[in-house]
Amino acid sequence: MEISKKKIVYKIGKPLRKYLTQFDREQKVPLSYTDLTRFTSRVSQKDRYGKDTLWDSVYYSNDDMVEIYDGLKRIYAFLKIGGDLSVTEHLFIDRIDLCVYGNTKPFRVRVVNRINDNYDYFYVKVADASRIYGLELEHILSPNNISYIVDGDTLIEDHIVGIPGDMFIKQYLKLMSLNRIRLAKEFVKFNERCFIRLLGDMHSSNYVIEMTPDFEEFHYRIRAIDFDQQCYEGQKWVYLPQFFKQNNELINIVKDVLSEESIQQYQFEERAMMASRLRANKYRIKGLWDAVIRDTIAPQDHVEKLKNELAKHYNDPDFLKCKQMGAIIRTSLYRLLKDTRVRKK
């Protein structure tokens, strides 16, 4: 199964803007996305095997380059350490790349520390309301903290470190040191997180896998890196990574090493953790719900289709009452809270 149509980009409305200001996500930065589009030339990037990466390195006139590079260093300071500009003295902008296939054509900025040659990345994108709701839900509901800044129609995102999912599947699944049971457990939990919070399109190019040494084994964590399809599509399957053919090798490992009882146990564990995070962030999630319930982040035919599919899936008529996509995600999370309370009893 594949998503065939390009997603609509939704501007940030007043309710979401209010939320972003309240929780310090809205900050003034020295450059906008539009400033980075003033490049004069670009060159296609190839990987080590000569294959097109679908990223182009972009170049600016000398006058623009001084202004843009200085602004990007300042943005990096805002993103990383709250605007302390003293750290920018030993940093330089090594490269700016443009993604030629993404929905909003994001820029990727490579920042290098001239003292030790260590490098880092961040992204400059067109601000899309769906994506921002996805970033916030990831920050609240997942084990991962998310760092980003919004200024007007510009979105600045921190780089999420990990092995790209497609690369992991090609190069790491055959390693003797791979703990297939731990990896399968994490995929089940990732699948559950995506479905409950309605994050779609999680094929292997849209997530990374962290590998952390743990005594004699490795611990795995799957992290989403693309949030454009947050509660946007109308088909239920889009929100279940298990239905993307690019994930088939991971799915086969789950089938090989986990029993049905183990899969259910890990699903229950993940729901309990998500419910716990919801309760711990009740004021933040209430602010987010107040915004999303008044927002338009998907076509109405997607809303109608998804609410009917979820009502059937859960046998829950509450979904049929939803008139906006925001109401559907709120109903899904309310259901999570109710289910975990029942299980505790």
Coordinates of C-alpha atoms in Angstrom, one line a residue:
M1 CA 0.0 0.0 0.0
E2 CA 1.2 3.5 -0.8
I3 CA 0.0 7.1 -0.4
S4 CA -0.7 8.4 -3.9
K5 CA -1.6 12.1 -3.4
K6 CA 0.6 14.9 -2.1
K7 CA -0.4 16.4 1.2
I8 CA -1.9 19.8 1.5
V9 CA 0.1 22.3 3.6
Y10 CA -2.0 24.1 6.2
K11 CA -1.0 27.5 7.6
I12 CA -0.8 28.1 11.4
G13 CA -4.1 29.5 12.7
K14 CA -4.6 31.7 15.7
P15 CA -5.4 28.9 18.2
L16 CA -2.2 27.0 17.4
R17 CA -0.2 30.3 17.4
K18 CA -1.5 31.0 20.9
Y19 CA -0.4 27.5 22.0
L20 CA 3.1 27.9 20.5
T21 CA 3.6 31.2 22.3
Q22 CA 2.3 29.9 25.6
F23 CA 4.8 27.0 25.6
D24 CA 7.8 29.0 24.2
R25 CA 7.8 27.4 20.7
E26 CA 7.3 30.7 19.0
Q27 CA 10.5 32.8 18.9
K28 CA 11.8 35.6 16.7
V29 CA 14.7 34.3 14.5
P30 CA 17.0 36.4 12.2
L31 CA 16.1 34.5 8.9
S32 CA 13.0 33.1 7.3
Y33 CA 12.5 30.2 5.0
T34 CA 12.1 32.6 2.1
D35 CA 15.6 34.1 2.8
L36 CA 17.1 30.7 2.0
T37 CA 15.4 30.5 -1.4
R38 CA 17.7 33.3 -2.7
F39 CA 20.3 30.9 -3.8
T40 CA 22.0 31.5 -7.2
S41 CA 23.0 27.9 -8.0
R42 CA 22.6 24.3 -6.8
V43 CA 24.4 21.0 -7.4
S44 CA 22.9 17.6 -7.0
Q45 CA 24.4 15.5 -4.1
K46 CA 25.4 11.9 -4.7
D47 CA 26.1 9.2 -2.1
R48 CA 29.3 7.2 -1.9
Y49 CA 27.9 4.8 -4.6
G50 CA 27.1 7.7 -7.0
K51 CA 23.3 7.4 -6.5
D52 CA 21.3 10.6 -6.3
T53 CA 20.4 11.5 -2.7
L54 CA 17.5 13.8 -3.8
W55 CA 19.2 16.6 -2.0
D56 CA 20.9 19.6 -3.8
S57 CA 23.7 21.7 -2.2
V58 CA 22.8 25.4 -2.8
Y59 CA 25.0 28.4 -3.1
Y60 CA 24.5 32.1 -2.6
S61 CA 26.1 35.4 -3.8
N62 CA 28.9 36.7 -1.5
D63 CA 26.7 39.4 0.0
D64 CA 23.8 37.1 0.7
M65 CA 26.1 34.4 2.0
V66 CA 27.5 36.6 4.8
E67 CA 24.0 37.5 6.0
I68 CA 22.5 34.1 5.7
Y69 CA 25.4 32.2 7.3
D70 CA 25.5 34.5 10.2
G71 CA 21.8 34.3 10.7
L72 CA 21.9 30.5 10.6
K73 CA 24.6 30.4 13.3
R74 CA 22.3 32.5 15.5
I75 CA 19.4 30.2 14.8
Y76 CA 21.5 27.2 15.9
A77 CA 22.2 29.0 19.2
F78 CA 18.5 29.7 19.7
L79 CA 17.7 26.0 19.0
K80 CA 20.4 24.5 21.1
I81 CA 21.1 26.7 24.1
G82 CA 18.4 29.4 24.3
G83 CA 20.3 32.0 22.2
D84 CA 23.7 32.2 23.9
L85 CA 25.7 33.6 21.0
S86 CA 29.1 33.0 22.6
V87 CA 29.1 29.5 21.2
T88 CA 28.8 30.7 17.6
E89 CA 32.4 32.1 17.6
H90 CA 33.9 28.7 16.8
L91 CA 31.1 27.5 14.5
F92 CA 30.8 27.8 10.8
I93 CA 28.1 26.8 8.2
D94 CA 29.7 24.1 6.1
R95 CA 26.8 23.4 3.7
I96 CA 23.1 24.2 3.0
D97 CA 21.1 21.5 1.2
L98 CA 17.7 21.6 -0.4
C99 CA 15.4 18.6 -0.5
V100 CA 13.9 18.5 -3.9
Y101 CA 11.2 16.0 -3.3
G102 CA 9.7 16.9 0.1
N103 CA 6.3 18.4 0.6
T104 CA 7.7 21.8 1.7
K105 CA 11.2 21.6 0.1
P106 CA 13.1 21.8 3.4
F107 CA 16.6 23.1 3.8
R108 CA 19.2 21.1 5.8
V109 CA 22.0 23.1 7.4
R110 CA 25.3 21.5 8.3
V111 CA 27.1 23.3 11.2
V112 CA 30.7 22.4 12.0
N113 CA 32.8 23.1 15.2
R114 CA 36.1 24.3 13.9
I115 CA 37.9 23.3 17.1
N116 CA 37.3 19.6 16.7
D117 CA 35.5 19.2 13.3
N118 CA 32.4 17.8 15.0
Y119 CA 29.3 18.6 13.0
D120 CA 25.5 18.8 13.5
Y121 CA 22.4 19.5 11.4
F122 CA 19.2 21.4 11.7
Y123 CA 16.4 22.1 9.2
V124 CA 14.5 25.1 8.0
K125 CA 11.1 24.4 6.6
V126 CA 7.8 26.0 5.6
A127 CA 5.6 25.9 8.8
D128 CA 2.8 23.4 8.3
A129 CA 0.1 23.1 11.1
S130 CA -0.3 19.3 10.7
R131 CA 3.5 18.8 11.1
I132 CA 3.6 21.0 14.2
Y133 CA 0.8 19.0 15.8
G134 CA 2.8 15.9 15.0
L135 CA 6.0 17.4 16.6
E136 CA 4.0 18.3 19.8
L137 CA 2.3 14.9 20.1
E138 CA 5.7 13.3 19.6
H139 CA 7.2 15.4 22.4
I140 CA 4.3 14.7 24.8
L141 CA 3.4 11.1 24.0
S142 CA 6.7 9.4 23.0
P143 CA 9.9 8.7 25.0
N144 CA 11.6 11.4 22.9
N145 CA 12.0 15.1 23.5
I146 CA 11.6 17.3 20.4
S147 CA 13.3 20.6 19.8
Y148 CA 11.9 23.1 17.3
I149 CA 11.1 26.8 16.9
V150 CA 8.4 28.6 14.9
D151 CA 8.6 32.2 13.6
G152 CA 5.7 33.2 11.4
D153 CA 5.6 30.8 8.5
T154 CA 9.1 29.4 9.2
L155 CA 9.7 26.2 11.1
I156 CA 13.2 25.4 12.5
E157 CA 13.7 21.7 13.5
D158 CA 16.6 20.0 15.3
H159 CA 18.1 17.0 13.7
I160 CA 17.0 13.6 15.0
V161 CA 20.0 11.3 15.3
G162 CA 19.8 7.6 14.3
I163 CA 20.3 5.1 11.5
P164 CA 17.8 5.7 8.7
G165 CA 15.3 2.9 8.7
D166 CA 15.9 1.9 5.1
M167 CA 19.6 1.8 5.7
F168 CA 19.2 -0.2 8.9
I169 CA 17.0 -2.8 7.1
K170 CA 19.6 -3.2 4.3
Q171 CA 22.8 -3.2 6.4
Y172 CA 22.1 -4.2 10.0
L173 CA 19.4 -6.9 10.0
K174 CA 22.0 -9.5 9.0
L175 CA 24.4 -8.7 11.8
M176 CA 25.1 -11.6 14.2
S177 CA 24.9 -9.2 17.2
L178 CA 21.3 -8.1 16.3
N179 CA 18.9 -8.9 19.1
R180 CA 15.8 -9.8 17.0
I181 CA 13.5 -10.0 20.0
R182 CA 14.3 -6.5 21.3
L183 CA 14.0 -5.1 17.8
A184 CA 10.7 -6.8 17.3
K185 CA 9.4 -5.5 20.6
E186 CA 10.3 -2.0 19.7
F187 CA 8.6 -2.2 16.3
V188 CA 5.4 -3.4 18.0
K189 CA 5.5 -0.5 20.4
F190 CA 6.3 2.0 17.6
N191 CA 3.4 0.6 15.5
E192 CA 1.1 1.1 18.6
R193 CA 2.3 4.7 19.2
C194 CA 1.7 5.7 15.6
F195 CA -1.8 4.3 15.5
I196 CA -3.0 5.7 18.7
R197 CA -1.7 9.2 18.1
L198 CA -2.5 8.9 14.3
L199 CA 0.9 9.6 12.8
G200 CA 0.9 8.3 9.3
D201 CA 3.3 7.3 6.5
M202 CA 5.8 5.6 8.7
H203 CA 7.6 3.6 6.0
S204 CA 11.3 3.0 6.4
S205 CA 12.5 6.3 5.0
N206 CA 10.5 8.3 7.6
Y207 CA 12.0 6.9 10.8
V208 CA 15.5 6.3 12.2
I209 CA 16.6 3.5 14.6
E210 CA 18.8 4.3 17.6
M211 CA 21.1 1.5 18.9
T212 CA 22.3 1.9 22.5
P213 CA 24.7 -0.6 24.1
D214 CA 23.2 -2.3 27.2
F215 CA 25.6 -4.7 28.9
E216 CA 26.0 -7.5 26.4
E217 CA 23.1 -6.5 24.1
F218 CA 21.8 -3.5 22.3
H219 CA 18.6 -1.6 23.0
Y220 CA 16.7 -0.3 20.0
R221 CA 14.4 2.7 19.7
I222 CA 12.5 3.7 16.5
R223 CA 12.0 7.4 16.1
A224 CA 9.8 9.2 13.6
I225 CA 11.6 11.9 11.7
D226 CA 8.7 13.0 9.4
F227 CA 5.5 14.4 10.9
D228 CA 3.8 15.7 7.8
Q229 CA 1.1 13.0 7.9
Q230 CA -0.1 13.7 11.4
C231 CA -3.9 12.9 11.4
Y232 CA -4.3 13.9 7.8
E233 CA -5.2 10.8 5.7
G234 CA -8.6 9.1 5.8
Q235 CA -7.5 5.5 5.6
K236 CA -6.8 3.6 8.8
W237 CA -4.0 1.6 7.4
V238 CA -1.9 4.7 6.8
Y239 CA -1.4 5.0 10.6
L240 CA -0.1 1.5 11.0
P241 CA 3.6 1.0 10.0
Q242 CA 2.9 -2.8 9.7
F243 CA 1.1 -2.2 6.4
F244 CA 4.0 -0.5 4.5
K245 CA 5.9 -2.9 2.3
Q246 CA 9.1 -1.1 3.0
N247 CA 8.8 -2.5 6.6
N248 CA 8.2 -6.1 5.6
E249 CA 11.6 -7.4 6.8
L250 CA 10.9 -5.9 10.3
I251 CA 7.4 -7.3 10.3
N252 CA 8.7 -10.8 9.4
I253 CA 11.1 -10.6 12.4
V254 CA 8.1 -9.8 14.6
K255 CA 6.2 -12.8 13.2
D256 CA 9.2 -15.1 13.7
V257 CA 10.2 -14.3 17.3
L258 CA 7.1 -13.0 19.1
S259 CA 4.0 -14.9 20.1
E260 CA 0.6 -13.3 19.9
E261 CA 0.5 -13.1 23.7
S262 CA 3.9 -11.2 23.7
I263 CA 2.7 -8.8 21.0
Q264 CA -0.4 -8.0 23.1
Q265 CA 1.7 -7.5 26.2
Y266 CA 4.0 -5.0 24.4
Q267 CA 0.9 -3.2 23.0
F268 CA -0.6 -2.9 26.5
E269 CA 2.8 -1.7 27.9
E270 CA 3.0 1.1 25.3
R271 CA -0.6 2.2 25.8
A272 CA 0.1 2.4 29.6
M273 CA 3.2 4.5 29.0
M274 CA 1.4 6.8 26.7
A275 CA -1.5 7.2 29.1
S276 CA 1.0 8.0 31.9
R277 CA 2.6 10.7 29.7
L278 CA -0.8 12.2 28.9
R279 CA -1.7 12.5 32.6
A280 CA 1.7 14.0 33.4
N281 CA 1.3 16.6 30.7
K282 CA -2.4 17.3 31.2
Y283 CA -2.1 21.1 31.0
R284 CA 0.0 21.0 27.9
I285 CA -2.3 18.4 26.2
K286 CA -5.4 20.4 27.1
G287 CA -3.8 23.5 25.4
L288 CA -3.0 21.4 22.3
W289 CA -6.6 20.0 22.2
D290 CA -8.1 23.4 22.5
A291 CA -6.1 24.4 19.4
V292 CA -6.5 21.4 17.2
I293 CA -10.3 21.1 17.9
R294 CA -10.7 24.5 16.2
D295 CA -8.3 23.9 13.4
T296 CA -8.5 22.5 9.9
I297 CA -5.7 20.1 9.2
A298 CA -7.3 17.6 6.7
P299 CA -9.9 17.6 3.9
Q300 CA -13.4 16.9 5.2
D301 CA -13.7 13.7 3.2
H302 CA -10.6 12.4 5.0
V303 CA -12.3 13.2 8.3
E304 CA -15.5 11.4 7.4
K305 CA -13.7 8.3 6.1
L306 CA -11.3 8.0 9.1
K307 CA -14.0 8.5 11.8
N308 CA -16.1 5.7 10.2
E309 CA -13.1 3.3 9.9
L310 CA -12.0 4.0 13.6
A311 CA -15.6 3.6 14.8
K312 CA -15.7 0.2 13.2
H313 CA -12.2 -0.8 14.3
Y314 CA -12.9 0.0 18.0
N315 CA -16.6 -0.6 17.9
D316 CA -16.9 2.8 19.4
P317 CA -19.7 5.2 18.2
D318 CA -17.9 8.2 19.8
F319 CA -15.8 8.5 16.7
L320 CA -18.9 9.0 14.6
K321 CA -19.6 12.3 16.5
C322 CA -16.3 13.8 15.4
K323 CA -16.7 16.7 12.9
Q324 CA -13.0 17.7 12.6
M325 CA -9.7 15.7 12.5
G326 CA -8.8 17.3 15.8
A327 CA -11.9 15.7 17.4
I328 CA -10.8 12.3 16.1
I329 CA -7.3 12.5 17.7
R330 CA -8.8 13.8 20.9
T331 CA -11.3 10.9 20.9
S332 CA -8.4 8.4 20.3
L333 CA -6.5 9.7 23.2
Y334 CA -9.5 9.9 25.5
R335 CA -10.1 6.3 24.7
L336 CA -6.5 5.5 25.6
L337 CA -7.0 7.0 29.0
K338 CA -10.3 5.1 29.6
D339 CA -8.9 1.8 28.5
T340 CA -5.8 2.0 30.8
R341 CA -8.0 3.0 33.8
V342 CA -10.2 -0.1 33.2
R343 CA -7.1 -2.4 33.0
K344 CA -5.8 -1.0 36.3
K345 CA -9.0 -2.0 38.0

